[in-house]
Amino acid sequence: MRWTPPRNSARERKVAARLRRASRFYKFLWEIRRELFEDGFEDELLESYEPRGQDPCPPALLAMVCLLQRYDGLSDADAVDSAENDRRWQLVLGTLGRDEAPFGQGTLVRFRTRMITHDLDKKLVDRTVELAKKTGGFGWKNVRVALDSSPLHGAGRVEDTWNLIGRSMSKVVHAVSLALGVDENTVVHEAKLTVLSADSVKAALDVDWDDESAQNEALNRLLKEVSALEAWVAKKTKKAPASPPLTEALKLLRTVVEQDTEPDPPKKGARRIKEGVPPDRVISVSDPQMRHGRKSRTKLFNGYKRHVAVVERLIVATAVEPANVREHEPAARLLEKVREHGAIETLDIDRGYLASPAVEELHRAGATVNSRAWQVSNRGLFTKADFKIDLAKGVVRCPGRKTAPITRSKQVFFREQDCGPCKKKTRCTTAPKRSLTLHAAEDLLIKLRREKKTPGGRSELRKRVAVEHRLARVGAIQGTKARYRGARKNELDLNRTAAVANLFEVARRRCA
């Protein structure tokens, strides 16, 4: 099961010599294919591999296929076709002259599942970083790391409340038909699900969608059928426990109903469409982990956020989170992964990561944190930056030159007798209590606000452009739309993208 491609064969050298400049990455992969899986990495792949079929495929070869597949942006079917007809793929895989691919579509699907189970996609990124270290030109004793993220639009279909409920019902019908071994039409008929008998839920309900009362009546008809389906499933599975796919489908259906509807007070037992959007709203039945998100106040998207940690132009850690997860939440595990490569001396981030406790811990440990401080909309009034905060003495002086002590709870309260006659009162807060709340890492925020005003500080902030360039490379390789459904599968895709990007950097360093 070990991958044993030819060693320096004349035929491969001849094909490699004919590759043009646009195909030089294939040549590089051919040159380093053995080195990439040395030092125990192939052993890790073998330990987690479960061969199936008459002609099992070496896992190291399949890992190389994952890189090629991501580099060319190919589906599993197209990957099989390229392995059979593209001499560049055959050169890298060591299969020149073979009429058939050494793997099938199912082989790739199963191998990706094993990679996720054993975090082999993350180890593939680690392996590319190790190759870079061997290449030289990198300093890893004390590292400078930068974090950033970009949107990844989900592959699932975003739907409104009506279609979410209808498709969730269809998912339950499919799951229960498999669990009980009955036809889906039988389930629809016995549970009396008229809304699933037409091409769509809205077509089955067939109301005037501009009439609000008709909409409410249709909603309650739909919800009655939801209850009928749940009751039918409960009755049929009473003697035997429901299978996980069925329980998950039922949970999704109930989640969709609860998140998008609420009791209608004038009508006992009736429900109506809920006003507003819940923060963790399921927006797609085909990919329930997708969420509404925003990269900025004006830029909205549906899907995920991909995060990268970059050291020495190399991506050393990644994360994919639903789009509504706050920017700073994956910071701790990204930084923990970076520490495997060296002590963090400098951290470059945007203000979205500032709220992470891991960032404050690094600051307390003596690391340099470069970021812009949070912006506060003042609407012509004073902001915290206008106050002189002396943490050493435990006092704060306002723009009117009045002082107040800092309490243990990091609160500052100014006396009414000081604020009443103040000439600058109209530019101060409009709140009844004239107070100031300090952040747990206020010393860091003071430092960031101060350094932003200096040429040297602004110069340090500009160095974060390195991670933006890496994200641009990731976007060029992976694109902006998710290939898979689910956060972990898309993280695997991001990891093999990061591995390809790192190998580009290794190739560049070796040519320099």
Short mmCIF file of N, CA and C in Angstrom, two decimals, residues 317-448:
data_model
loop_
_atom_site.label_atom_id
_atom_site.label_comp_id
_atom_site.label_asym_id
_atom_site.label_seq_id
_atom_site.Cartn_x
_atom_site.Cartn_y
_atom_site.Cartn_z
N ALA A 317 -2.18 27.61 9.82
CA ALA A 317 -3.41 27.17 10.49
C ALA A 317 -4.61 27.75 9.76
N THR A 318 -5.71 27.01 9.80
CA THR A 318 -6.93 27.46 9.13
C THR A 318 -8.15 27.16 10.00
N ALA A 319 -9.25 27.77 9.67
CA ALA A 319 -10.53 27.46 10.31
C ALA A 319 -11.65 27.90 9.38
N VAL A 320 -12.72 27.14 9.38
CA VAL A 320 -13.93 27.53 8.66
C VAL A 320 -15.08 27.51 9.65
N GLU A 321 -15.78 28.64 9.76
CA GLU A 321 -16.89 28.78 10.70
C GLU A 321 -18.13 29.28 9.97
N PRO A 322 -19.34 28.96 10.48
CA PRO A 322 -20.55 29.57 9.93
C PRO A 322 -20.42 31.09 9.92
N ALA A 323 -21.04 31.72 8.95
CA ALA A 323 -20.83 33.16 8.73
C ALA A 323 -21.24 34.03 9.90
N ASN A 324 -22.14 33.54 10.77
CA ASN A 324 -22.58 34.39 11.88
C ASN A 324 -21.68 34.28 13.10
N VAL A 325 -20.72 33.37 13.08
CA VAL A 325 -19.77 33.25 14.21
C VAL A 325 -18.86 34.47 14.23
N ARG A 326 -18.73 35.06 15.39
CA ARG A 326 -17.94 36.29 15.50
C ARG A 326 -16.48 36.05 15.13
N GLU A 327 -15.90 37.08 14.55
CA GLU A 327 -14.56 36.98 13.97
C GLU A 327 -13.53 36.39 14.93
N HIS A 328 -13.62 36.78 16.20
CA HIS A 328 -12.53 36.43 17.13
C HIS A 328 -12.63 35.00 17.68
N GLU A 329 -13.76 34.32 17.49
CA GLU A 329 -13.96 33.04 18.17
C GLU A 329 -12.97 31.94 17.78
N PRO A 330 -12.55 31.81 16.51
CA PRO A 330 -11.55 30.78 16.20
C PRO A 330 -10.11 31.20 16.47
N ALA A 331 -9.91 32.43 16.98
CA ALA A 331 -8.54 32.94 17.15
C ALA A 331 -7.71 32.05 18.07
N ALA A 332 -8.32 31.56 19.16
CA ALA A 332 -7.55 30.79 20.15
C ALA A 332 -6.96 29.53 19.53
N ARG A 333 -7.76 28.78 18.77
CA ARG A 333 -7.22 27.54 18.20
C ARG A 333 -6.26 27.81 17.05
N LEU A 334 -6.44 28.92 16.35
CA LEU A 334 -5.46 29.29 15.32
C LEU A 334 -4.11 29.59 15.95
N LEU A 335 -4.13 30.37 17.03
CA LEU A 335 -2.87 30.74 17.69
C LEU A 335 -2.23 29.54 18.37
N GLU A 336 -3.04 28.63 18.89
CA GLU A 336 -2.50 27.41 19.50
C GLU A 336 -1.74 26.59 18.47
N LYS A 337 -2.28 26.53 17.27
CA LYS A 337 -1.60 25.80 16.19
C LYS A 337 -0.30 26.49 15.80
N VAL A 338 -0.30 27.81 15.81
CA VAL A 338 0.92 28.56 15.46
C VAL A 338 2.02 28.27 16.47
N ARG A 339 1.66 28.12 17.74
CA ARG A 339 2.66 27.89 18.80
C ARG A 339 3.42 26.58 18.59
N GLU A 340 2.87 25.67 17.82
CA GLU A 340 3.59 24.43 17.52
C GLU A 340 4.84 24.70 16.69
N HIS A 341 4.89 25.86 16.04
CA HIS A 341 6.01 26.19 15.17
C HIS A 341 6.99 27.18 15.80
N GLY A 342 6.62 27.80 16.91
CA GLY A 342 7.52 28.75 17.56
C GLY A 342 6.75 29.69 18.47
N ALA A 343 7.50 30.37 19.33
CA ALA A 343 6.88 31.33 20.24
C ALA A 343 6.39 32.55 19.46
N ILE A 344 5.21 33.03 19.79
CA ILE A 344 4.64 34.18 19.07
C ILE A 344 5.21 35.47 19.65
N GLU A 345 5.93 36.18 18.84
CA GLU A 345 6.55 37.44 19.25
C GLU A 345 5.72 38.64 18.84
N THR A 346 5.11 38.57 17.65
CA THR A 346 4.30 39.68 17.13
C THR A 346 3.03 39.12 16.51
N LEU A 347 1.91 39.78 16.77
CA LEU A 347 0.62 39.37 16.23
C LEU A 347 0.01 40.53 15.46
N ASP A 348 -0.27 40.32 14.18
CA ASP A 348 -0.91 41.32 13.33
C ASP A 348 -2.35 40.88 13.05
N ILE A 349 -3.31 41.69 13.45
CA ILE A 349 -4.72 41.33 13.28
C ILE A 349 -5.53 42.57 12.92
N ASP A 350 -6.76 42.34 12.44
CA ASP A 350 -7.68 43.46 12.35
C ASP A 350 -8.52 43.48 13.63
N ARG A 351 -9.28 44.54 13.80
CA ARG A 351 -9.95 44.75 15.08
C ARG A 351 -11.00 43.68 15.39
N GLY A 352 -11.42 42.90 14.39
CA GLY A 352 -12.40 41.85 14.65
C GLY A 352 -11.89 40.78 15.59
N TYR A 353 -10.56 40.57 15.65
CA TYR A 353 -9.97 39.54 16.51
C TYR A 353 -9.63 40.05 17.91
N LEU A 354 -9.78 41.36 18.14
CA LEU A 354 -9.34 41.94 19.41
C LEU A 354 -10.10 41.38 20.62
N ALA A 355 -11.34 40.96 20.41
CA ALA A 355 -12.15 40.50 21.54
C ALA A 355 -11.74 39.12 22.05
N SER A 356 -10.85 38.44 21.36
CA SER A 356 -10.45 37.10 21.79
C SER A 356 -9.61 37.15 23.06
N PRO A 357 -9.94 36.35 24.08
CA PRO A 357 -9.10 36.28 25.28
C PRO A 357 -7.67 35.84 24.95
N ALA A 358 -7.51 35.06 23.88
CA ALA A 358 -6.16 34.61 23.50
C ALA A 358 -5.28 35.78 23.09
N VAL A 359 -5.87 36.81 22.49
CA VAL A 359 -5.10 38.00 22.11
C VAL A 359 -4.65 38.74 23.35
N GLU A 360 -5.55 38.87 24.33
CA GLU A 360 -5.17 39.53 25.58
C GLU A 360 -4.08 38.75 26.30
N GLU A 361 -4.18 37.42 26.29
CA GLU A 361 -3.15 36.59 26.93
C GLU A 361 -1.79 36.82 26.30
N LEU A 362 -1.76 36.89 24.97
CA LEU A 362 -0.48 37.16 24.29
C LEU A 362 0.07 38.52 24.70
N HIS A 363 -0.81 39.51 24.77
CA HIS A 363 -0.37 40.85 25.18
C HIS A 363 0.20 40.82 26.59
N ARG A 364 -0.46 40.13 27.50
CA ARG A 364 0.03 40.03 28.88
C ARG A 364 1.36 39.29 28.95
N ALA A 365 1.57 38.35 28.01
CA ALA A 365 2.80 37.57 28.01
C ALA A 365 3.98 38.34 27.38
N GLY A 366 3.72 39.54 26.88
CA GLY A 366 4.80 40.35 26.33
C GLY A 366 4.89 40.40 24.82
N ALA A 367 3.96 39.72 24.13
CA ALA A 367 3.97 39.77 22.66
C ALA A 367 3.46 41.13 22.18
N THR A 368 3.93 41.54 21.03
CA THR A 368 3.49 42.80 20.44
C THR A 368 2.24 42.54 19.60
N VAL A 369 1.17 43.27 19.89
CA VAL A 369 -0.08 43.15 19.14
C VAL A 369 -0.27 44.39 18.30
N ASN A 370 -0.40 44.21 17.00
CA ASN A 370 -0.62 45.33 16.08
C ASN A 370 -2.04 45.23 15.52
N SER A 371 -2.82 46.25 15.76
CA SER A 371 -4.19 46.28 15.27
C SER A 371 -4.71 47.70 15.40
N ARG A 372 -5.78 47.98 14.71
CA ARG A 372 -6.50 49.21 14.95
C ARG A 372 -7.47 48.98 16.10
N ALA A 373 -7.59 49.94 16.99
CA ALA A 373 -8.54 49.82 18.10
C ALA A 373 -9.96 49.93 17.56
N TRP A 374 -10.91 49.47 18.36
CA TRP A 374 -12.30 49.55 17.94
C TRP A 374 -12.72 50.98 17.71
N GLN A 375 -13.50 51.18 16.68
CA GLN A 375 -14.04 52.50 16.40
C GLN A 375 -15.33 52.71 17.17
N VAL A 376 -15.54 53.94 17.62
CA VAL A 376 -16.77 54.29 18.32
C VAL A 376 -17.43 55.43 17.57
N SER A 377 -18.70 55.23 17.23
CA SER A 377 -19.44 56.28 16.54
C SER A 377 -19.83 57.35 17.56
N ASN A 378 -19.24 58.54 17.43
CA ASN A 378 -19.45 59.57 18.45
C ASN A 378 -20.56 60.56 18.11
N ARG A 379 -20.92 60.65 16.84
CA ARG A 379 -21.95 61.58 16.40
C ARG A 379 -21.72 62.98 16.96
N GLY A 380 -20.47 63.39 16.90
CA GLY A 380 -20.11 64.73 17.35
C GLY A 380 -19.81 64.82 18.84
N LEU A 381 -19.96 63.72 19.58
CA LEU A 381 -19.70 63.74 21.02
C LEU A 381 -18.31 63.19 21.31
N PHE A 382 -17.87 63.38 22.55
CA PHE A 382 -16.57 62.86 22.97
C PHE A 382 -16.57 61.33 22.95
N THR A 383 -15.43 60.74 22.63
CA THR A 383 -15.26 59.29 22.73
C THR A 383 -14.23 59.00 23.82
N LYS A 384 -14.02 57.74 24.07
CA LYS A 384 -13.06 57.34 25.10
C LYS A 384 -11.66 57.88 24.79
N ALA A 385 -11.36 58.02 23.51
CA ALA A 385 -10.03 58.51 23.12
C ALA A 385 -9.80 59.95 23.56
N ASP A 386 -10.88 60.69 23.86
CA ASP A 386 -10.74 62.08 24.31
C ASP A 386 -10.46 62.18 25.80
N PHE A 387 -10.54 61.07 26.51
CA PHE A 387 -10.27 61.06 27.95
C PHE A 387 -8.85 60.59 28.21
N LYS A 388 -8.21 61.16 29.19
CA LYS A 388 -6.86 60.73 29.58
C LYS A 388 -7.00 59.65 30.65
N ILE A 389 -6.67 58.43 30.28
CA ILE A 389 -6.82 57.29 31.19
C ILE A 389 -5.47 56.93 31.76
N ASP A 390 -5.32 57.08 33.06
CA ASP A 390 -4.07 56.76 33.75
C ASP A 390 -4.30 55.50 34.59
N LEU A 391 -3.96 54.36 33.99
CA LEU A 391 -4.21 53.09 34.68
C LEU A 391 -3.29 52.90 35.87
N ALA A 392 -2.09 53.46 35.80
CA ALA A 392 -1.14 53.32 36.90
C ALA A 392 -1.66 54.01 38.17
N LYS A 393 -2.22 55.19 38.00
CA LYS A 393 -2.75 55.95 39.14
C LYS A 393 -4.22 55.61 39.43
N GLY A 394 -4.85 54.94 38.47
CA GLY A 394 -6.24 54.55 38.68
C GLY A 394 -7.22 55.68 38.58
N VAL A 395 -6.93 56.66 37.72
CA VAL A 395 -7.84 57.80 37.56
C VAL A 395 -8.03 58.09 36.07
N VAL A 396 -9.12 58.77 35.76
CA VAL A 396 -9.43 59.20 34.40
C VAL A 396 -9.74 60.68 34.43
N ARG A 397 -9.16 61.43 33.49
CA ARG A 397 -9.44 62.86 33.39
C ARG A 397 -10.24 63.12 32.13
N CYS A 398 -11.34 63.84 32.28
CA CYS A 398 -12.23 64.12 31.14
C CYS A 398 -11.73 65.33 30.36
N PRO A 399 -12.31 65.60 29.18
CA PRO A 399 -11.90 66.78 28.40
C PRO A 399 -12.11 68.09 29.14
N GLY A 400 -12.98 68.10 30.14
CA GLY A 400 -13.20 69.29 30.96
C GLY A 400 -12.24 69.38 32.12
N ARG A 401 -11.23 68.47 32.15
CA ARG A 401 -10.16 68.45 33.13
C ARG A 401 -10.65 68.06 34.54
N LYS A 402 -11.75 67.33 34.60
CA LYS A 402 -12.22 66.79 35.87
C LYS A 402 -11.79 65.33 35.96
N THR A 403 -11.43 64.89 37.16
CA THR A 403 -10.94 63.51 37.32
C THR A 403 -11.93 62.68 38.13
N ALA A 404 -11.83 61.36 37.91
CA ALA A 404 -12.66 60.40 38.65
C ALA A 404 -11.88 59.11 38.78
N PRO A 405 -12.06 58.39 39.90
CA PRO A 405 -11.29 57.15 40.10
C PRO A 405 -11.86 55.98 39.29
N ILE A 406 -10.99 55.01 39.01
CA ILE A 406 -11.39 53.77 38.32
C ILE A 406 -11.75 52.75 39.39
N THR A 407 -12.96 52.21 39.33
CA THR A 407 -13.39 51.22 40.32
C THR A 407 -12.83 49.85 39.97
N ARG A 408 -13.03 48.91 40.88
CA ARG A 408 -12.55 47.54 40.65
C ARG A 408 -13.25 46.90 39.46
N SER A 409 -14.47 47.32 39.20
CA SER A 409 -15.23 46.76 38.08
C SER A 409 -14.94 47.49 36.77
N LYS A 410 -13.86 48.28 36.75
CA LYS A 410 -13.43 49.01 35.56
C LYS A 410 -14.45 50.07 35.13
N GLN A 411 -15.19 50.60 36.10
CA GLN A 411 -16.14 51.67 35.83
C GLN A 411 -15.58 52.99 36.34
N VAL A 412 -15.96 54.07 35.66
CA VAL A 412 -15.54 55.42 36.06
C VAL A 412 -16.80 56.29 36.10
N PHE A 413 -17.10 56.89 37.26
CA PHE A 413 -18.29 57.73 37.41
C PHE A 413 -17.86 59.15 37.75
N PHE A 414 -18.31 60.10 36.94
CA PHE A 414 -18.01 61.51 37.19
C PHE A 414 -19.13 62.13 38.02
N ARG A 415 -18.75 63.02 38.94
CA ARG A 415 -19.71 63.62 39.85
C ARG A 415 -20.60 64.63 39.14
N GLU A 416 -21.86 64.67 39.57
CA GLU A 416 -22.82 65.58 38.95
C GLU A 416 -22.43 67.03 39.17
N GLN A 417 -21.85 67.33 40.34
CA GLN A 417 -21.46 68.72 40.61
C GLN A 417 -20.29 69.17 39.74
N ASP A 418 -19.50 68.20 39.24
CA ASP A 418 -18.42 68.55 38.32
C ASP A 418 -18.95 68.74 36.90
N CYS A 419 -19.90 67.90 36.52
CA CYS A 419 -20.39 67.93 35.14
C CYS A 419 -21.44 69.02 34.90
N GLY A 420 -22.20 69.37 35.95
CA GLY A 420 -23.29 70.34 35.79
C GLY A 420 -22.85 71.66 35.19
N PRO A 421 -21.85 72.33 35.76
CA PRO A 421 -21.44 73.64 35.23
C PRO A 421 -20.43 73.58 34.08
N CYS A 422 -20.06 72.38 33.65
CA CYS A 422 -19.01 72.25 32.62
C CYS A 422 -19.47 72.84 31.28
N LYS A 423 -18.61 73.66 30.67
CA LYS A 423 -18.92 74.31 29.39
C LYS A 423 -18.93 73.30 28.22
N LYS A 424 -18.29 72.14 28.43
CA LYS A 424 -18.23 71.13 27.36
C LYS A 424 -19.31 70.05 27.53
N LYS A 425 -20.26 70.31 28.40
CA LYS A 425 -21.28 69.32 28.71
C LYS A 425 -22.08 68.91 27.47
N THR A 426 -22.32 69.83 26.56
CA THR A 426 -23.13 69.53 25.37
C THR A 426 -22.44 68.54 24.44
N ARG A 427 -21.11 68.42 24.54
CA ARG A 427 -20.37 67.48 23.70
C ARG A 427 -20.12 66.16 24.41
N CYS A 428 -20.60 66.06 25.64
CA CYS A 428 -20.39 64.83 26.41
C CYS A 428 -21.58 63.90 26.20
N THR A 429 -21.69 62.86 26.98
CA THR A 429 -22.74 61.87 26.81
C THR A 429 -24.12 62.45 27.09
N THR A 430 -25.12 61.88 26.47
CA THR A 430 -26.51 62.29 26.71
C THR A 430 -27.17 61.38 27.73
N ALA A 431 -26.45 60.37 28.23
CA ALA A 431 -26.99 59.44 29.21
C ALA A 431 -27.17 60.13 30.56
N PRO A 432 -28.14 59.68 31.38
CA PRO A 432 -28.35 60.30 32.70
C PRO A 432 -27.11 60.20 33.59
N LYS A 433 -26.45 59.01 33.56
CA LYS A 433 -25.22 58.85 34.34
C LYS A 433 -24.01 59.11 33.46
N ARG A 434 -23.14 59.95 33.94
CA ARG A 434 -21.94 60.29 33.16
C ARG A 434 -20.82 59.37 33.63
N SER A 435 -20.69 58.27 32.89
CA SER A 435 -19.74 57.24 33.29
C SER A 435 -18.94 56.75 32.10
N LEU A 436 -17.90 56.01 32.40
CA LEU A 436 -17.02 55.43 31.39
C LEU A 436 -16.74 54.00 31.79
N THR A 437 -16.80 53.09 30.85
CA THR A 437 -16.49 51.68 31.12
C THR A 437 -15.20 51.31 30.42
N LEU A 438 -14.24 50.80 31.18
CA LEU A 438 -12.95 50.41 30.62
C LEU A 438 -12.95 48.92 30.29
N HIS A 439 -12.24 48.58 29.24
CA HIS A 439 -12.12 47.19 28.82
C HIS A 439 -11.08 46.48 29.68
N ALA A 440 -11.21 45.15 29.79
CA ALA A 440 -10.24 44.38 30.57
C ALA A 440 -8.82 44.57 30.03
N ALA A 441 -8.72 44.80 28.72
CA ALA A 441 -7.41 45.04 28.09
C ALA A 441 -7.31 46.50 27.65
N GLU A 442 -7.76 47.40 28.51
CA GLU A 442 -7.75 48.82 28.16
C GLU A 442 -6.34 49.33 27.90
N ASP A 443 -5.35 48.78 28.61
CA ASP A 443 -3.97 49.20 28.36
C ASP A 443 -3.54 48.90 26.94
N LEU A 444 -3.99 47.77 26.40
CA LEU A 444 -3.68 47.43 25.01
C LEU A 444 -4.38 48.41 24.06
N LEU A 445 -5.64 48.72 24.33
CA LEU A 445 -6.38 49.64 23.47
C LEU A 445 -5.75 51.04 23.48
N ILE A 446 -5.30 51.48 24.66
CA ILE A 446 -4.62 52.78 24.76
C ILE A 446 -3.37 52.77 23.89
N LYS A 447 -2.61 51.69 23.98
CA LYS A 447 -1.39 51.56 23.18
C LYS A 447 -1.71 51.59 21.68
N LEU A 448 -2.75 50.88 21.28
CA LEU A 448 -3.11 50.82 19.85
C LEU A 448 -3.56 52.18 19.34
#
